[in-house]
PDB file of C-alpha atoms in Angstrom:
ATOM      1  CA  MET R   1    -108.190 -37.386-108.212  1.00 49.00           C
ATOM      2  CA  ALA R   2    -111.335 -39.426-107.563  1.00 53.00           C
ATOM      3  CA  VAL R   3    -112.873 -39.322-104.127  1.00 57.00           C
ATOM      4  CA  MET R   4    -112.465 -42.657-102.391  1.00 61.00           C
ATOM      5  CA  THR R   5    -115.424 -44.260-100.667  1.00 61.00           C
ATOM      6  CA  GLN R   6    -116.225 -47.356 -98.671  1.00 60.00           C
ATOM      7  CA  ASP R   7    -117.570 -50.413-100.439  1.00 71.00           C
ATOM      8  CA  PRO R   8    -121.036 -49.440-101.820  1.00 70.00           C
ATOM      9  CA  GLN R   9    -122.630 -52.117 -99.629  1.00 75.00           C
ATOM     10  CA  SER R  10    -120.694 -51.067 -96.517  1.00 84.00           C
ATOM     11  CA  PHE R  11    -122.127 -48.700 -93.899  1.00 89.00           C
ATOM     12  CA  ILE R  12    -121.056 -48.067 -90.307  1.00 92.00           C
ATOM     13  CA  ILE R  13    -124.024 -48.422 -87.908  1.00 96.00           C
ATOM     14  CA  CYS R  14    -124.343 -45.531 -85.420  1.00 97.00           C
ATOM     15  CA  PRO R  15    -126.892 -46.037 -82.625  1.00 98.00           C
ATOM     16  CA  ASN R  16    -128.227 -42.816 -81.022  1.00 98.00           C
ATOM     17  CA  LEU R  17    -130.802 -42.189 -78.277  1.00 98.00           C
ATOM     18  CA  ILE R  18    -133.511 -39.538 -78.214  1.00 98.00           C
ATOM     19  CA  ILE R  19    -134.675 -39.108 -74.589  1.00 98.00           C
ATOM     20  CA  MET R  20    -137.992 -37.263 -74.454  1.00 97.00           C
ATOM     21  CA  ARG R  21    -139.909 -35.795 -71.522  1.00 96.00           C
ATOM     22  CA  GLU R  22    -143.119 -34.266 -72.867  1.00 93.00           C
ATOM     23  CA  LYS R  23    -141.914 -31.631 -75.388  1.00 95.00           C
ATOM     24  CA  GLN R  24    -138.327 -31.611 -74.120  1.00 97.00           C
ATOM     25  CA  ILE R  25    -135.265 -33.557 -75.242  1.00 98.00           C
ATOM     26  CA  LEU R  26    -132.166 -34.365 -73.193  1.00 98.00           C
ATOM     27  CA  LEU R  27    -128.890 -33.315 -74.836  1.00 98.00           C
ATOM     28  CA  LEU R  28    -125.239 -33.589 -73.835  1.00 98.00           C
ATOM     29  CA  ARG R  29    -122.496 -31.162 -74.888  1.00 98.00           C
ATOM     30  CA  ARG R  30    -119.209 -32.661 -76.022  1.00 97.00           C
ATOM     31  CA  ALA R  31    -116.125 -31.358 -74.211  1.00 97.00           C
ATOM     32  CA  ASP R  32    -114.166 -28.630 -76.000  1.00 96.00           C
ATOM     33  CA  TRP R  33    -111.192 -30.975 -76.481  1.00 95.00           C
ATOM     34  CA  ALA R  34    -113.223 -33.712 -78.234  1.00 92.00           C
ATOM     35  CA  PRO R  35    -111.618 -34.696 -81.572  1.00 88.00           C
ATOM     36  CA  LEU R  36    -114.954 -34.651 -83.424  1.00 88.00           C
ATOM     37  CA  PHE R  37    -117.478 -31.848 -82.991  1.00 93.00           C
ATOM     38  CA  PRO R  38    -115.964 -30.224 -79.870  1.00 95.00           C
ATOM     39  CA  SER R  39    -118.469 -28.180 -77.820  1.00 97.00           C
ATOM     40  CA  HIS R  40    -121.401 -29.448 -79.934  1.00 97.00           C
ATOM     41  CA  TRP R  41    -124.651 -30.725 -78.444  1.00 98.00           C
ATOM     42  CA  HIS R  42    -125.694 -34.300 -79.192  1.00 98.00           C
ATOM     43  CA  VAL R  43    -127.684 -37.264 -77.909  1.00 98.00           C
ATOM     44  CA  PRO R  44    -126.267 -40.320 -76.127  1.00 98.00           C
ATOM     45  CA  THR R  45    -124.456 -42.484 -78.658  1.00 97.00           C
ATOM     46  CA  GLY R  46    -121.594 -44.935 -78.912  1.00 95.00           C
ATOM     47  CA  LYS R  47    -119.727 -47.561 -80.859  1.00 95.00           C
ATOM     48  CA  ILE R  48    -121.074 -51.086 -81.147  1.00 97.00           C
ATOM     49  CA  GLU R  49    -118.905 -53.522 -79.204  1.00 97.00           C
ATOM     50  CA  THR R  50    -118.191 -57.148 -80.161  1.00 97.00           C
ATOM     51  CA  GLY R  51    -121.319 -59.266 -79.948  1.00 97.00           C
ATOM     52  CA  GLU R  52    -123.724 -56.357 -79.402  1.00 98.00           C
ATOM     53  CA  SER R  53    -126.743 -55.461 -81.490  1.00 98.00           C
ATOM     54  CA  PRO R  54    -127.370 -51.737 -82.122  1.00 98.00           C
ATOM     55  CA  LYS R  55    -130.184 -51.787 -79.528  1.00 98.00           C
ATOM     56  CA  GLN R  56    -127.954 -53.488 -76.942  1.00 98.00           C
ATOM     57  CA  THR R  57    -125.338 -50.807 -77.620  1.00 98.00           C
ATOM     58  CA  ILE R  58    -127.714 -47.918 -76.965  1.00 98.00           C
ATOM     59  CA  VAL R  59    -129.080 -49.603 -73.821  1.00 97.00           C
ATOM     60  CA  ARG R  60    -125.484 -49.900 -72.523  1.00 97.00           C
ATOM     61  CA  GLU R  61    -124.588 -46.346 -73.564  1.00 97.00           C
ATOM     62  CA  ALA R  62    -127.715 -44.908 -71.916  1.00 97.00           C
ATOM     63  CA  PHE R  63    -126.621 -46.422 -68.613  1.00 97.00           C
ATOM     64  CA  GLU R  64    -122.944 -45.424 -69.043  1.00 97.00           C
ATOM     65  CA  GLU R  65    -123.651 -41.830 -70.163  1.00 98.00           C
ATOM     66  CA  VAL R  66    -126.791 -40.805 -68.251  1.00 98.00           C
ATOM     67  CA  GLY R  67    -127.479 -43.609 -65.747  1.00 97.00           C
ATOM     68  CA  LEU R  68    -130.795 -44.794 -67.205  1.00 97.00           C
ATOM     69  CA  THR R  69    -131.899 -48.416 -67.591  1.00 95.00           C
ATOM     70  CA  ILE R  70    -134.055 -48.422 -70.716  1.00 96.00           C
ATOM     71  CA  ASN R  71    -135.886 -50.488 -73.323  1.00 96.00           C
ATOM     72  CA  PRO R  72    -136.055 -48.107 -76.311  1.00 97.00           C
ATOM     73  CA  ASP R  73    -138.037 -48.231 -79.544  1.00 97.00           C
ATOM     74  CA  LEU R  74    -136.606 -47.311 -82.937  1.00 97.00           C
ATOM     75  CA  GLY R  75    -137.792 -43.813 -83.862  1.00 97.00           C
ATOM     76  CA  THR R  76    -136.112 -43.031 -87.179  1.00 97.00           C
ATOM     77  CA  VAL R  77    -133.147 -43.823 -89.430  1.00 97.00           C
ATOM     78  CA  VAL R  78    -130.795 -41.442 -91.268  1.00 97.00           C
ATOM     79  CA  ALA R  79    -128.518 -42.625 -94.068  1.00 95.00           C
ATOM     80  CA  VAL R  80    -125.397 -40.443 -93.969  1.00 93.00           C
ATOM     81  CA  LYS R  81    -122.832 -39.668 -96.657  1.00 90.00           C
ATOM     82  CA  ALA R  82    -120.240 -37.021 -95.825  1.00 85.00           C
ATOM     83  CA  PRO R  83    -116.544 -36.228 -96.139  1.00 81.00           C
ATOM     84  CA  SER R  84    -114.519 -38.153 -93.568  1.00 78.00           C
ATOM     85  CA  TYR R  85    -113.367 -36.032 -90.631  1.00 74.00           C
ATOM     86  CA  GLU R  86    -109.939 -37.644 -90.562  1.00 78.00           C
ATOM     87  CA  ASN R  87    -109.394 -37.330 -94.325  1.00 80.00           C
ATOM     88  CA  PRO R  88    -111.753 -35.121 -96.405  1.00 77.00           C
ATOM     89  CA  ASP R  89    -110.641 -36.969 -99.571  1.00 81.00           C
ATOM     90  CA  LEU R  90    -112.514 -40.012 -98.242  1.00 81.00           C
ATOM     91  CA  ILE R  91    -116.267 -40.445 -97.958  1.00 83.00           C
ATOM     92  CA  TRP R  92    -117.821 -41.573 -94.659  1.00 83.00           C
ATOM     93  CA  LYS R  93    -121.063 -43.554 -94.864  1.00 90.00           C
ATOM     94  CA  ASP R  94    -123.203 -44.590 -91.943  1.00 93.00           C
ATOM     95  CA  VAL R  95    -126.704 -45.550 -91.013  1.00 96.00           C
ATOM     96  CA  SER R  96    -127.648 -43.564 -87.917  1.00 97.00           C
ATOM     97  CA  LEU R  97    -130.339 -45.319 -85.897  1.00 98.00           C
ATOM     98  CA  PHE R  98    -132.274 -43.021 -83.568  1.00 98.00           C
ATOM     99  CA  PHE R  99    -133.819 -45.032 -80.744  1.00 98.00           C
ATOM    100  CA  VAL R 100    -136.365 -43.237 -78.523  1.00 98.00           C
ATOM    101  CA  ILE R 101    -137.540 -43.417 -74.926  1.00 97.00           C
ATOM    102  CA  LYS R 102    -140.357 -41.395 -73.396  1.00 95.00           C
ATOM    103  CA  ASP R 103    -140.964 -43.333 -70.174  1.00 89.00           C
ATOM    104  CA  PHE R 104    -138.085 -44.059 -67.856  1.00 91.00           C
ATOM    105  CA  GLU R 105    -137.359 -44.565 -64.176  1.00 86.00           C
ATOM    106  CA  GLY R 106    -135.211 -42.096 -62.281  1.00 88.00           C
ATOM    107  CA  GLU R 107    -133.541 -38.882 -63.316  1.00 95.00           C
ATOM    108  CA  PRO R 108    -130.714 -38.758 -65.885  1.00 97.00           C
ATOM    109  CA  VAL R 109    -127.288 -37.707 -64.602  1.00 98.00           C
ATOM    110  CA  ASN R 110    -124.120 -36.807 -66.514  1.00 98.00           C
ATOM    111  CA  LYS R 111    -121.988 -39.849 -65.688  1.00 98.00           C
ATOM    112  CA  GLU R 112    -119.142 -38.816 -68.028  1.00 96.00           C
ATOM    113  CA  PRO R 113    -118.347 -35.177 -67.129  1.00 96.00           C
ATOM    114  CA  ARG R 114    -114.852 -35.584 -68.600  1.00 95.00           C
ATOM    115  CA  LEU R 115    -116.429 -36.254 -72.020  1.00 95.00           C
ATOM    116  CA  HIS R 116    -119.581 -34.115 -71.670  1.00 97.00           C
ATOM    117  CA  ASP R 117    -119.158 -30.693 -70.053  1.00 97.00           C
ATOM    118  CA  ALA R 118    -122.917 -30.003 -69.910  1.00 98.00           C
ATOM    119  CA  MET R 119    -126.277 -31.790 -69.975  1.00 98.00           C
ATOM    120  CA  ASP R 120    -129.707 -30.168 -70.136  1.00 98.00           C
ATOM    121  CA  TRP R 121    -133.313 -30.466 -71.298  1.00 98.00           C
ATOM    122  CA  PHE R 122    -134.314 -28.385 -74.317  1.00 98.00           C
ATOM    123  CA  ASP R 123    -137.611 -27.548 -75.971  1.00 98.00           C
ATOM    124  CA  VAL R 124    -137.700 -29.668 -79.144  1.00 96.00           C
ATOM    125  CA  ASN R 125    -138.691 -26.561 -81.128  1.00 94.00           C
ATOM    126  CA  HIS R 126    -135.670 -24.589 -79.857  1.00 96.00           C
ATOM    127  CA  LEU R 127    -132.612 -26.846 -80.103  1.00 97.00           C
ATOM    128  CA  PRO R 128    -129.311 -25.317 -78.954  1.00 98.00           C
ATOM    129  CA  GLU R 129    -126.453 -24.423 -81.281  1.00 97.00           C
ATOM    130  CA  PRO R 130    -124.065 -25.731 -82.213  1.00 98.00           C
ATOM    131  CA  ILE R 131    -125.592 -29.186 -82.524  1.00 98.00           C
ATOM    132  CA  ILE R 132    -124.107 -32.061 -84.543  1.00 96.00           C
ATOM    133  CA  PRO R 133    -125.869 -31.700 -87.947  1.00 95.00           C
ATOM    134  CA  VAL R 134    -126.890 -35.352 -88.363  1.00 95.00           C
ATOM    135  CA  VAL R 135    -128.268 -35.397 -84.805  1.00 97.00           C
ATOM    136  CA  LYS R 136    -130.389 -32.327 -85.595  1.00 97.00           C
ATOM    137  CA  VAL R 137    -131.696 -34.022 -88.755  1.00 96.00           C
ATOM    138  CA  GLY R 138    -132.516 -37.204 -86.817  1.00 97.00           C
ATOM    139  CA  ILE R 139    -134.392 -35.299 -84.098  1.00 98.00           C
ATOM    140  CA  GLU R 140    -136.347 -33.231 -86.634  1.00 97.00           C
ATOM    141  CA  GLN R 141    -137.178 -36.338 -88.692  1.00 97.00           C
ATOM    142  CA  TYR R 142    -138.432 -38.177 -85.616  1.00 98.00           C
ATOM    143  CA  LEU R 143    -140.585 -35.231 -84.535  1.00 97.00           C
ATOM    144  CA  LYS R 144    -142.195 -35.086 -88.009  1.00 97.00           C
ATOM    145  CA  GLY R 145    -142.922 -38.804 -87.897  1.00 97.00           C
ATOM    146  CA  ASP R 146    -140.556 -39.656 -90.770  1.00 97.00           C
ATOM    147  CA  THR R 147    -139.074 -43.122 -90.303  1.00 97.00           C
ATOM    148  CA  TYR R 148    -136.288 -42.670 -92.875  1.00 97.00           C
ATOM    149  CA  GLY R 149    -134.221 -39.811 -94.263  1.00 96.00           C
ATOM    150  CA  GLU R 150    -130.908 -39.048 -95.909  1.00 95.00           C
ATOM    151  CA  PHE R 151    -128.119 -36.631 -95.032  1.00 94.00           C
ATOM    152  CA  GLY R 152    -125.458 -35.626 -97.527  1.00 91.00           C
ATOM    153  CA  TYR R 153    -126.725 -37.408-100.595  1.00 89.00           C
ATOM    154  CA  ASP R 154    -127.970 -34.169-102.118  1.00 77.00           C
ATOM    155  CA  TYR R 155    -124.619 -32.378-102.191  1.00 53.00           C
ATOM    156  CA  LEU R 156    -122.019 -35.091-102.860  1.00 42.00           C
TER     157      LEU R 156
END
């Protein structure tokens, strides 16, 4: 049976936020009951709501998840192609945008402890495990100065 995929021109847009403080990055750990990637570390992220741009989404999510009011820049982009989590016979495609902030007012706080059971700063050269694979790729790409990369196109 052929693997089903989205329309070739169709990608989900996934805004993410890399929060840097010198050589450290802020990460959140998903609760152990989360349906996708339970107990994995990740960056603030969220679904685009009606009428929002990807940047507006990550500005909203930054405030909702860690209490920061931000104006981020785009750091890097990862094109993703992977088996769907809900149905491995289907292919999931997204464009993960990794926005970045280095200067911000105040101190981040975990505003969603029901969804994130931990939050901490990590040395960018020693990321914790387990970390969501695409998030790790996006962080590493940004740190190398690569503005674009692909995840999953080499093995599917």
